[in-house]
Coordinates of C-alpha atoms and ligand atoms in Angstrom, one line a residue:
M1 CA 15.4 -0.1 28.1
A2 CA 12.4 0.7 27.4
P3 CA 9.5 -1.9 28.7
A4 CA 8.2 -3.6 26.0
P5 CA 4.6 -2.2 24.8
A6 CA 1.4 -4.3 25.8
P7 CA 1.6 -7.0 23.5
L8 CA -1.4 -6.9 20.5
T9 CA -3.8 -9.2 22.0
S10 CA -3.8 -8.4 25.8
R11 CA -5.0 -4.8 23.7
P12 CA -8.8 -3.4 24.9
Q13 CA -9.4 -3.6 21.6
W14 CA -8.5 -6.5 20.7
Q15 CA -10.5 -8.3 23.5
A16 CA -13.6 -5.9 22.3
L17 CA -13.6 -8.0 18.9
T18 CA -12.9 -10.8 20.5
E19 CA -16.1 -10.4 22.2
L20 CA -17.7 -9.5 19.5
Q21 CA -16.2 -12.9 17.6
R22 CA -18.6 -14.9 20.3
S23 CA -21.8 -12.6 19.8
L24 CA -21.3 -13.3 16.0
A25 CA -20.0 -17.2 16.3
T26 CA -23.9 -18.4 15.2
C27 CA -24.6 -15.4 13.1
H28 CA -25.7 -15.4 9.7
M29 CA -25.3 -12.9 6.9
R30 CA -28.5 -14.0 5.5
D31 CA -29.8 -12.4 8.1
L32 CA -27.7 -9.3 8.3
F33 CA -29.3 -9.2 5.0
G34 CA -32.8 -9.4 6.3
Q35 CA -32.4 -7.5 8.7
D36 CA -30.7 -4.2 6.7
P37 CA -31.9 -3.7 3.7
D38 CA -29.2 -1.0 3.6
R39 CA -25.9 -3.3 4.5
A40 CA -25.5 -3.4 0.3
Q41 CA -25.3 0.9 0.2
R42 CA -23.7 1.4 3.7
F43 CA -20.7 -1.2 3.3
F44 CA -19.5 0.2 0.2
A45 CA -16.8 2.0 -0.6
E46 CA -14.8 4.0 -3.6
G47 CA -11.1 4.9 -4.8
A48 CA -8.8 6.1 -7.7
G49 CA -11.2 4.6 -10.0
L50 CA -11.9 1.2 -7.7
S51 CA -15.2 0.3 -6.4
L52 CA -15.2 -1.7 -2.7
D53 CA -18.5 -4.1 -2.0
F54 CA -17.2 -5.7 1.3
S55 CA -21.3 -6.3 2.5
K56 CA -21.4 -10.0 2.2
N57 CA -18.2 -9.7 5.4
R58 CA -19.3 -11.0 8.7
I59 CA -19.6 -7.6 10.2
T60 CA -22.0 -4.9 11.7
D61 CA -21.0 -1.1 12.4
E62 CA -19.7 -2.6 15.6
V63 CA -17.7 -5.4 14.5
L64 CA -16.2 -2.1 11.4
S65 CA -15.8 0.4 14.5
A66 CA -14.1 -2.0 17.0
L67 CA -11.9 -3.2 14.0
M68 CA -11.6 0.5 13.5
A69 CA -9.9 1.3 16.9
L70 CA -7.6 -1.3 16.6
A71 CA -6.1 -0.1 13.9
R72 CA -6.1 3.6 15.8
A73 CA -5.0 2.6 18.6
C74 CA -1.8 0.8 16.6
D75 CA -1.3 4.3 15.8
L76 CA -2.2 3.2 12.0
P77 CA -2.5 7.2 11.2
G78 CA 1.0 7.9 12.2
R79 CA 2.5 5.0 11.1
T80 CA 1.1 5.0 7.3
E81 CA 2.9 9.4 7.0
A82 CA 6.0 8.0 8.9
M83 CA 6.9 5.7 6.1
F84 CA 5.1 8.1 3.4
L85 CA 7.5 10.7 5.2
G86 CA 10.2 8.4 4.5
E87 CA 11.4 6.8 8.0
P88 CA 13.7 3.7 8.4
V89 CA 10.0 1.9 8.5
N90 CA 12.0 -0.9 7.5
E91 CA 13.5 -1.3 10.7
T92 CA 15.7 -4.3 10.9
E93 CA 17.2 -2.7 7.8
K94 CA 17.1 0.5 8.8
R95 CA 15.5 1.2 5.0
P96 CA 12.8 3.5 4.6
A97 CA 10.0 2.5 2.2
L98 CA 9.7 4.6 -1.0
H99 CA 7.9 2.8 -3.2
T100 CA 5.1 5.8 -3.1
A101 CA 8.0 7.9 -3.7
L102 CA 8.3 6.0 -7.4
R103 CA 5.1 7.5 -8.3
N104 CA 4.3 10.7 -7.4
T105 CA 3.5 12.5 -9.7
G106 CA 3.2 15.6 -7.6
A107 CA 5.5 18.4 -6.9
D108 CA 6.4 17.5 -3.0
P109 CA 9.8 16.5 -2.6
V110 CA 10.8 13.2 -0.4
L111 CA 13.4 13.4 1.3
V112 CA 15.6 10.3 2.6
D113 CA 18.0 11.0 4.7
G114 CA 17.7 15.1 4.2
R115 CA 18.0 15.1 0.2
D116 CA 14.8 15.0 -1.5
V117 CA 15.2 11.6 -3.7
M118 CA 12.5 13.4 -6.9
P119 CA 14.9 13.9 -9.2
E120 CA 17.1 10.5 -9.7
V121 CA 13.0 9.4 -10.1
Q122 CA 12.6 11.7 -12.6
Q123 CA 15.7 11.1 -13.9
T124 CA 15.8 7.2 -14.6
L125 CA 12.0 7.9 -16.0
A126 CA 13.6 10.3 -18.1
R127 CA 16.5 7.9 -18.5
M128 CA 13.5 5.4 -19.3
D129 CA 11.7 7.1 -21.5
T130 CA 14.5 8.0 -23.8
F131 CA 15.9 4.3 -23.9
T132 CA 11.9 3.0 -24.2
R133 CA 11.8 5.0 -27.4
D134 CA 14.5 4.1 -28.9
V135 CA 14.2 0.7 -29.2
I136 CA 10.2 1.9 -30.1
T137 CA 11.7 3.7 -33.1
G138 CA 14.3 1.6 -34.1
H139 CA 17.0 4.9 -33.2
R140 CA 18.2 1.6 -31.2
S141 CA 18.7 -1.7 -33.2
G142 CA 21.3 -5.0 -33.1
F143 CA 24.5 -6.1 -33.9
T144 CA 23.0 -6.3 -37.4
G145 CA 21.4 -2.8 -37.9
K146 CA 17.8 -5.1 -37.2
R147 CA 15.7 -4.0 -34.9
F148 CA 14.8 -5.1 -32.6
T149 CA 12.4 -7.5 -31.9
D150 CA 11.9 -9.5 -28.5
V151 CA 12.7 -8.4 -25.1
V152 CA 13.9 -10.9 -22.9
S153 CA 13.8 -10.3 -18.7
I154 CA 16.3 -12.3 -17.1
G155 CA 14.1 -11.9 -13.0
I156 CA 13.0 -13.3 -10.1
G157 CA 10.9 -12.5 -7.7
G158 CA 9.9 -9.4 -7.3
S159 CA 12.4 -8.4 -10.1
Y160 CA 10.1 -11.0 -12.5
L161 CA 6.6 -11.2 -10.7
G162 CA 5.9 -7.4 -11.0
P163 CA 7.0 -6.9 -14.2
R164 CA 5.2 -10.2 -16.0
L165 CA 2.0 -9.2 -14.3
V166 CA 1.6 -5.8 -15.6
S167 CA 2.7 -6.9 -18.9
E168 CA 0.6 -9.6 -19.1
A169 CA -2.2 -7.3 -18.2
L170 CA -2.0 -4.9 -20.4
L171 CA -1.3 -6.7 -23.2
P172 CA -4.4 -4.8 -24.7
Y173 CA -1.7 -1.9 -25.0
H174 CA 1.0 -3.3 -25.8
H175 CA 2.2 -1.2 -29.9
G176 CA 2.9 -4.6 -31.1
Q177 CA 6.6 -3.7 -32.3
L178 CA 8.4 -5.5 -29.4
R179 CA 7.3 -9.6 -27.7
G180 CA 7.8 -9.9 -24.4
H181 CA 9.5 -13.4 -22.8
F182 CA 10.5 -13.4 -18.8
V183 CA 12.6 -15.8 -18.1
A184 CA 12.9 -16.5 -13.7
N185 CA 13.3 -19.7 -12.7
I186 CA 17.0 -21.8 -12.5
D187 CA 15.4 -24.9 -13.9
G188 CA 17.3 -24.6 -17.2
S189 CA 14.3 -25.2 -19.2
D190 CA 12.8 -21.3 -18.7
I191 CA 15.8 -19.9 -20.2
T192 CA 16.1 -23.0 -23.0
E193 CA 12.3 -22.7 -23.9
V194 CA 12.9 -18.9 -24.3
L195 CA 16.5 -18.6 -26.3
N196 CA 14.6 -21.1 -29.2
R197 CA 11.9 -18.5 -29.7
V198 CA 14.5 -15.5 -30.2
N199 CA 17.1 -13.8 -33.0
P200 CA 19.9 -13.0 -31.7
E201 CA 20.6 -10.0 -34.2
T202 CA 17.4 -8.2 -32.6
T203 CA 17.3 -10.0 -29.1
L204 CA 17.3 -7.1 -26.0
F205 CA 17.7 -8.7 -22.6
L206 CA 17.5 -6.8 -19.1
V207 CA 19.0 -8.4 -15.7
Q208 CA 16.2 -7.4 -13.2
S209 CA 18.2 -7.7 -10.1
K210 CA 18.5 -5.2 -7.2
S211 CA 21.7 -6.8 -5.7
F212 CA 22.9 -8.1 -8.9
R213 CA 23.8 -11.4 -6.3
T214 CA 20.9 -13.0 -7.1
Q215 CA 21.7 -17.2 -8.4
E216 CA 19.9 -17.7 -10.7
T217 CA 19.4 -14.8 -12.4
L218 CA 23.3 -14.6 -12.6
E219 CA 23.2 -17.8 -14.2
N220 CA 20.6 -17.2 -16.8
S221 CA 22.2 -14.3 -17.8
R222 CA 25.2 -16.3 -18.2
V223 CA 24.0 -18.5 -20.3
A224 CA 21.6 -15.5 -22.0
R225 CA 25.1 -13.8 -23.1
D226 CA 27.4 -17.6 -23.5
W227 CA 24.0 -18.1 -26.5
F228 CA 24.5 -14.7 -27.5
L229 CA 28.6 -15.1 -28.1
A230 CA 28.2 -18.6 -30.0
N231 CA 24.9 -17.3 -31.9
G232 CA 27.1 -14.5 -34.2
G233 CA 26.9 -11.4 -31.2
A234 CA 30.7 -10.4 -30.5
E235 CA 32.1 -9.5 -27.0
R236 CA 31.5 -5.9 -28.4
D237 CA 28.0 -6.1 -29.2
I238 CA 27.0 -7.4 -25.3
A239 CA 26.7 -3.8 -24.2
G240 CA 24.0 -2.8 -27.4
H241 CA 21.9 -6.0 -26.7
F242 CA 22.3 -6.3 -22.3
V243 CA 20.9 -3.4 -20.2
A244 CA 20.8 -4.5 -16.2
V245 CA 18.3 -2.6 -13.6
T246 CA 19.7 -2.6 -10.4
A247 CA 21.0 -1.2 -7.2
N248 CA 25.1 -3.2 -7.6
A249 CA 26.2 -1.2 -10.8
S250 CA 29.9 -2.0 -9.3
E251 CA 28.5 -6.4 -9.6
A252 CA 26.7 -4.9 -13.3
G253 CA 30.2 -4.5 -14.6
R254 CA 32.0 -7.5 -14.0
F255 CA 29.5 -8.5 -15.8
G256 CA 30.2 -6.6 -18.8
I257 CA 27.5 -3.9 -18.4
R258 CA 28.8 -0.7 -18.9
T259 CA 27.3 1.5 -16.7
E260 CA 25.5 4.0 -19.1
N261 CA 23.5 0.5 -20.1
V262 CA 23.0 0.4 -16.0
F263 CA 19.9 1.9 -14.6
P264 CA 19.5 2.7 -11.1
M265 CA 17.9 1.1 -8.5
W266 CA 17.1 2.0 -4.9
D267 CA 18.0 0.4 -1.0
W268 CA 15.3 2.8 0.0
V269 CA 12.7 0.1 -2.5
G270 CA 11.9 -3.6 -1.5
G271 CA 12.1 -6.0 -4.6
R272 CA 8.9 -6.7 -3.7
Y273 CA 7.5 -3.6 -4.6
S274 CA 10.0 -2.1 -7.5
L275 CA 7.6 -2.3 -10.9
W276 CA 7.3 1.3 -9.9
S277 CA 11.2 1.8 -10.8
A278 CA 13.0 1.2 -14.2
I279 CA 12.3 -3.1 -12.8
G280 CA 9.2 -1.7 -14.8
L281 CA 11.6 -1.2 -18.2
P282 CA 10.0 -4.2 -20.0
I283 CA 6.3 -3.0 -19.0
A284 CA 7.6 0.1 -20.7
L285 CA 9.0 -1.2 -24.2
L286 CA 5.6 -3.5 -25.1
V287 CA 3.3 -0.6 -23.9
G288 CA 5.4 2.3 -24.4
M289 CA 5.9 5.2 -21.5
D290 CA 2.9 6.6 -21.8
Q291 CA 0.8 3.8 -20.3
F292 CA 3.4 3.5 -17.9
R293 CA 2.9 6.8 -16.9
A294 CA -0.4 6.2 -16.3
L295 CA 0.1 2.6 -14.3
L296 CA 1.6 5.1 -12.1
A297 CA -0.8 7.6 -12.0
G298 CA -3.2 5.0 -10.9
A299 CA -1.1 4.0 -7.6
H300 CA -0.7 7.8 -7.3
D301 CA -4.3 8.6 -6.9
M302 CA -4.5 5.6 -5.0
D303 CA -1.6 6.3 -2.0
L304 CA -3.3 10.1 -2.7
H305 CA -7.1 7.8 -1.0
F306 CA -4.9 5.5 1.3
R307 CA -2.8 8.7 3.1
H308 CA -5.6 10.9 2.6
T309 CA -9.2 9.7 3.7
P310 CA -10.6 8.4 6.8
L311 CA -10.4 5.1 8.1
E312 CA -14.0 4.5 7.7
R313 CA -13.9 5.2 3.9
N314 CA -9.9 4.1 3.5
L315 CA -10.3 0.3 1.0
P316 CA -6.7 -0.9 1.9
V317 CA -7.9 -0.3 5.1
L318 CA -11.1 -1.5 4.9
M319 CA -9.7 -5.1 3.1
A320 CA -6.9 -4.9 5.4
M321 CA -9.4 -5.2 9.0
L322 CA -11.4 -7.3 7.4
G323 CA -8.7 -9.9 6.7
V324 CA -7.2 -9.4 10.8
W325 CA -10.6 -10.6 11.3
Y326 CA -11.1 -13.3 9.5
S327 CA -7.1 -14.6 10.3
N328 CA -7.3 -13.6 14.3
F329 CA -10.9 -13.8 15.3
W330 CA -12.3 -16.4 12.5
G331 CA -8.5 -18.5 12.3
A332 CA -9.2 -18.4 8.9
D333 CA -5.4 -19.3 8.0
T334 CA -5.7 -18.7 4.0
H335 CA -7.0 -15.7 1.9
A336 CA -8.4 -16.4 -1.8
I337 CA -7.3 -13.9 -4.9
L338 CA -10.0 -14.3 -7.5
P339 CA -10.1 -12.3 -10.8
Y340 CA -12.2 -12.7 -12.9
D341 CA -10.6 -11.3 -16.5
H342 CA -7.5 -13.3 -18.3
Y343 CA -5.9 -10.3 -18.1
L344 CA -4.7 -11.3 -14.5
E345 CA -4.5 -14.2 -14.5
S346 CA -0.5 -13.3 -12.7
L347 CA -1.7 -11.4 -9.7
P348 CA -2.6 -14.0 -7.2
S349 CA 1.0 -14.8 -7.9
H350 CA 2.4 -11.3 -7.4
L351 CA 0.4 -10.5 -4.3
Q352 CA 1.8 -14.3 -3.1
Q353 CA 5.2 -12.8 -3.5
L354 CA 3.4 -9.2 -1.9
D355 CA 1.6 -10.6 1.1
M356 CA 3.3 -13.5 2.4
E357 CA 7.4 -12.3 2.2
S358 CA 6.1 -9.3 3.3
N359 CA 3.7 -11.0 7.0
G360 CA 5.2 -13.9 7.0
K361 CA 7.1 -13.5 10.5
C362 CA 6.8 -14.5 13.8
V363 CA 8.9 -11.9 15.6
T364 CA 7.7 -8.4 16.5
R365 CA 9.6 -5.2 14.9
D366 CA 11.2 -5.4 18.8
G367 CA 12.2 -9.1 17.9
R368 CA 9.3 -11.0 20.4
T369 CA 8.4 -14.1 19.1
I370 CA 4.8 -13.3 18.6
S371 CA 1.4 -15.2 19.6
Y372 CA -0.9 -14.8 17.1
Q373 CA -1.2 -15.5 13.4
T374 CA 0.1 -13.1 11.3
G375 CA 0.0 -13.5 7.2
P376 CA -2.0 -15.7 5.7
V377 CA -1.2 -18.2 3.3
I378 CA -2.6 -16.0 -0.1
W379 CA -3.9 -17.7 -3.4
G380 CA -6.2 -17.9 -5.9
G381 CA -6.6 -18.1 -9.8
V382 CA -8.2 -16.3 -12.6
G383 CA -12.5 -16.6 -12.4
A384 CA -14.9 -18.4 -14.0
N385 CA -12.1 -21.1 -14.6
G386 CA -12.0 -21.7 -10.9
Q387 CA -15.6 -23.0 -10.2
H388 CA -14.3 -25.1 -12.2
A389 CA -12.1 -26.2 -9.9
Y390 CA -11.9 -25.4 -6.4
H391 CA -15.2 -23.8 -6.1
Q392 CA -16.2 -26.8 -4.4
L393 CA -13.6 -26.0 -1.3
L394 CA -14.8 -22.6 -1.0
H395 CA -18.7 -23.6 -0.7
Q396 CA -18.4 -27.3 0.7
G397 CA -15.8 -27.3 2.7
T398 CA -14.7 -27.1 6.4
R399 CA -12.7 -24.4 6.6
L400 CA -12.9 -20.8 6.1
I401 CA -11.7 -18.9 3.6
P402 CA -12.0 -15.5 2.9
A403 CA -12.0 -13.9 -1.1
D404 CA -11.2 -10.8 -3.3
F405 CA -13.6 -11.6 -6.4
I406 CA -12.0 -8.6 -9.1
I407 CA -14.1 -8.1 -11.8
P408 CA -14.2 -4.6 -14.0
L409 CA -17.4 -3.9 -16.0
R410 CA -16.2 -3.4 -19.2
S411 CA -14.4 -6.1 -21.4
H412 CA -11.2 -5.2 -23.7
N413 CA -13.3 -8.0 -26.0
P414 CA -17.3 -7.4 -26.1
V415 CA -17.0 -11.1 -28.1
G416 CA -20.9 -12.4 -27.9
E417 CA -23.0 -11.6 -24.2
H418 CA -19.6 -13.0 -22.8
H419 CA -18.5 -10.4 -20.0
A420 CA -22.5 -10.8 -18.8
S421 CA -22.2 -13.9 -18.0
L422 CA -18.3 -13.2 -16.7
F423 CA -19.6 -10.8 -14.4
A424 CA -23.5 -12.8 -13.8
N425 CA -21.0 -15.6 -12.2
C426 CA -18.5 -13.6 -10.5
L427 CA -21.6 -12.5 -8.3
S428 CA -23.3 -15.8 -9.1
Q429 CA -20.5 -17.5 -6.7
T430 CA -20.1 -14.7 -4.0
R431 CA -23.5 -15.1 -4.0
A432 CA -23.1 -18.4 -3.6
L433 CA -20.9 -18.2 -1.0
M434 CA -23.2 -15.6 1.2
A435 CA -26.3 -17.6 1.4
G436 CA -25.9 -20.5 0.8
K437 CA -28.7 -23.2 0.4
T438 CA -30.7 -24.7 3.4
E439 CA -31.5 -28.8 4.1
A440 CA -35.6 -27.0 3.6
E441 CA -34.4 -25.9 -0.2
A442 CA -32.9 -28.3 -0.4
L443 CA -35.8 -31.0 -0.4
E444 CA -37.8 -28.3 -1.6
E445 CA -35.7 -28.4 -5.2
L446 CA -35.0 -32.5 -5.4
A447 CA -39.2 -32.5 -4.7
A448 CA -39.9 -30.1 -7.7
E449 CA -37.3 -31.8 -9.9
G450 CA -39.6 -35.4 -8.9
M451 CA -37.9 -36.7 -6.5
S452 CA -39.6 -39.8 -3.7
A453 CA -39.8 -37.8 -1.1
G454 CA -37.3 -40.9 0.6
E455 CA -34.5 -40.1 -2.0
A456 CA -34.5 -37.0 -1.4
A457 CA -34.3 -37.0 3.0
E458 CA -31.3 -39.4 1.7
L459 CA -29.6 -36.6 -1.1
A460 CA -29.4 -33.6 1.0
P461 CA -27.6 -32.9 3.1
H462 CA -25.3 -34.2 -0.1
K463 CA -26.6 -30.5 -1.0
V464 CA -26.2 -28.6 1.8
I465 CA -24.4 -25.4 1.1
P466 CA -23.2 -23.7 4.6
G467 CA -23.0 -20.4 3.2
N468 CA -21.9 -17.4 5.2
K469 CA -18.7 -17.2 3.6
P470 CA -17.1 -14.0 3.7
S471 CA -16.1 -11.8 0.3
N472 CA -14.9 -8.7 -1.2
T473 CA -15.9 -8.0 -4.3
L474 CA -13.8 -5.0 -6.2
V475 CA -15.3 -3.4 -9.0
M476 CA -13.5 -1.2 -11.8
D477 CA -15.0 0.5 -14.2
K478 CA -12.3 -0.9 -17.2
L479 CA -8.5 -2.9 -17.2
T480 CA -6.8 -0.1 -18.1
P481 CA -3.2 1.1 -17.3
H482 CA -4.4 3.9 -14.4
T483 CA -6.9 1.1 -13.0
L484 CA -3.9 -1.5 -12.8
G485 CA -1.3 0.1 -10.8
A486 CA -4.5 1.6 -8.4
L487 CA -5.5 -2.0 -8.0
I488 CA -1.9 -3.1 -7.5
A489 CA -0.7 0.1 -4.8
L490 CA -4.3 -1.1 -2.3
Y491 CA -2.9 -4.5 -2.0
E492 CA 0.7 -3.0 -0.6
H493 CA -1.1 -0.6 1.3
R494 CA -3.4 -3.3 2.3
T495 CA -0.3 -5.6 2.9
F496 CA 1.4 -2.5 4.8
V497 CA -1.5 -1.7 7.2
Q498 CA -1.9 -5.1 8.3
G499 CA 1.6 -5.4 9.2
V500 CA 1.7 -2.2 11.3
I501 CA -1.6 -4.4 13.3
W502 CA 0.2 -7.6 13.3
D503 CA 3.6 -5.3 14.4
V504 CA 5.5 -6.8 12.0
D505 CA 8.9 -5.3 10.0
S506 CA 7.0 -6.1 6.5
F507 CA 9.9 -4.6 4.2
D508 CA 12.7 -7.2 4.8
Q509 CA 13.3 -10.9 4.2
W510 CA 15.3 -13.0 6.3
G511 CA 13.3 -16.1 6.1
V512 CA 14.5 -16.9 2.1
E513 CA 18.5 -16.6 3.6
L514 CA 18.6 -19.9 5.5
G515 CA 17.8 -21.6 1.9
K516 CA 20.0 -19.6 -0.2
Q517 CA 23.2 -19.8 2.0
M518 CA 22.2 -24.0 2.6
G519 CA 21.5 -23.8 -1.3
K520 CA 25.2 -23.2 -2.3
E521 CA 26.2 -25.6 0.2
I522 CA 24.4 -28.6 -1.3
L523 CA 25.8 -27.6 -4.6
D524 CA 29.1 -27.0 -4.1
Q525 CA 28.3 -31.3 -2.4
I526 CA 26.9 -32.1 -5.2
L527 CA 29.3 -30.5 -8.2
G528 CA 32.4 -32.0 -5.6
N529 CA 33.0 -28.9 -4.7
N530 CA 33.1 -30.6 -1.0
P531 CA 33.9 -33.5 -1.3
E532 CA 34.4 -33.9 2.4
R533 CA 30.5 -35.0 3.5
S534 CA 27.9 -31.6 4.6
Q535 CA 26.8 -31.7 7.6
A536 CA 23.1 -32.9 6.4
D537 CA 20.5 -34.8 7.6
A538 CA 19.8 -38.6 7.0
S539 CA 17.4 -37.8 4.3
T540 CA 19.5 -34.9 2.6
E541 CA 22.8 -36.8 2.0
H542 CA 20.3 -40.1 0.9
L543 CA 19.3 -37.6 -2.5
I544 CA 21.9 -36.2 -3.0
G545 CA 23.2 -39.4 -3.6
L546 CA 20.8 -40.1 -5.5
F547 CA 21.4 -36.8 -7.6
R548 CA 24.8 -38.2 -8.0
S549 CA 24.2 -41.1 -9.1
K550 CA 22.4 -40.2 -12.4
R551 CA 24.5 -36.9 -13.5
P552 CA 26.6 -37.9 -16.4
Ligands
F6P1 O1 12.8 -14.2 -3.0 C1 14.5 -13.0 -2.0 C2 14.3 -12.0 -3.4 O2 15.6 -11.4 -2.4 C3 12.9 -10.9 -2.9 O3 12.9 -10.2 -1.7 C4 13.5 -10.3 -4.5 O4 12.3 -10.0 -4.8 C5 14.5 -11.2 -5.2 O5 14.9 -12.0 -4.0 C6 15.3 -11.3 -6.0 O6 15.7 -10.1 -5.7 P1 17.6 -9.5 -6.7 O7 16.5 -8.2 -7.5 O8 18.3 -8.7 -6.0 O9 17.9 -10.3 -7.8

């Protein structure tokens, strides 16, 4: 067996970054801006309709150069080409990761095991086009002949978060013929609240599941089918009201969904990377196929940018390597996603799965235990709301939390000076995080308000804002299908780059299997299917007892 490659932390490029962090430990970004009037222009990059200001980071030219040297030492260019070319970059499952093929609007073939997959990708898009057109025009209607008014998408994880994010983010592009609903949770309240709001005669159900074995999705789909049959629908009508998107057509058939109502998925697309596939059917139904194709085109433009732009000007690479800089050299445990756009409220949730299910790993691709930090906790929320919730901790807390601020230059809803105010809020936060407020500035401010020197001296320490808190600002002209596609693809590639540096398999998710297995065992015990005591711990046993004591 070939000797294991040198651990990441023993690479000279890693050592260089360790030294650079030490040299910058007491440096404040205020000084970096003061020393270099061109800083904002130099640390600014553009691609696929997005613009990145990364000047409010604890970096110098030397740091940036060292980060890119680490990326090259980890063979990032080679690993990137391997992904685009369909090599089995998902090594533990021996599969390619070809979400890029789903939006490959170019003419290039993409080979999987020597076979060009683009014809079936194009064929599926054509089927989606026909299907969505038939539903939207009323050519395809419900069992009483009425047009569909509601689409209920049943799925979880990547079969839910991506479609929901994009459907919400593109609300200004909805044609208005259909209302979209998303059901994910096994909590009965989720599906009950949706079924209470729709009419079986005019509701189309999409069962979205790559495996068609996900308990939450199957249970919810059974409830939907029973509800449909109990409210006027007949077995013969199931075909007209239930459609599946899955890589497991046989299981969909056993559920009662005919082959002609199954849209395919492929095992070379991961769930959290699948909104570009037929899993995006809810999106296409709500905004129309032309807008869905514009979304794909935006992602494809970001693919071209990522694949062909020098690392130093490459948006996914810059954002990824800055994340490595803070995670591995400054001890940052989390990363905040702060979209200053009402329509992007669900972006942090989608990026949580994308990033944390991809890089929340503790062994390398070849199974060696990792001694350094890997994927951070991804969290966030929409701005400016967060300023009245958790920004206090960002400004005066003890933790270093790098943040991505995302904002369009133009709003879909130009109400008064709202957008100017939103933009000013966004910039005020990144500026305050960077510059902060010194004690001298606080004292001067309090004196100007007429406070006595003694009172001011008492209060000033509480008004000091340390600053030196890093942020990126991502700007786009307007939130459109194209810029949204580019934005999501940007984060997909950011996640990939970090996985390359940390040497993890970013495309498997073995960590979720144990919970699923234990869930089945505990459910069986709760339902009395296996009366002998489980091997569970005393806490779990006690809580099972509490639950069973309340069962009717
Ligand atoms: O959480 C595990 C997971 O497999 C995710 O990776 C996936 O997006 C989700 O469950 C749903 O899986 P499926 O689409 O197969 O129902």
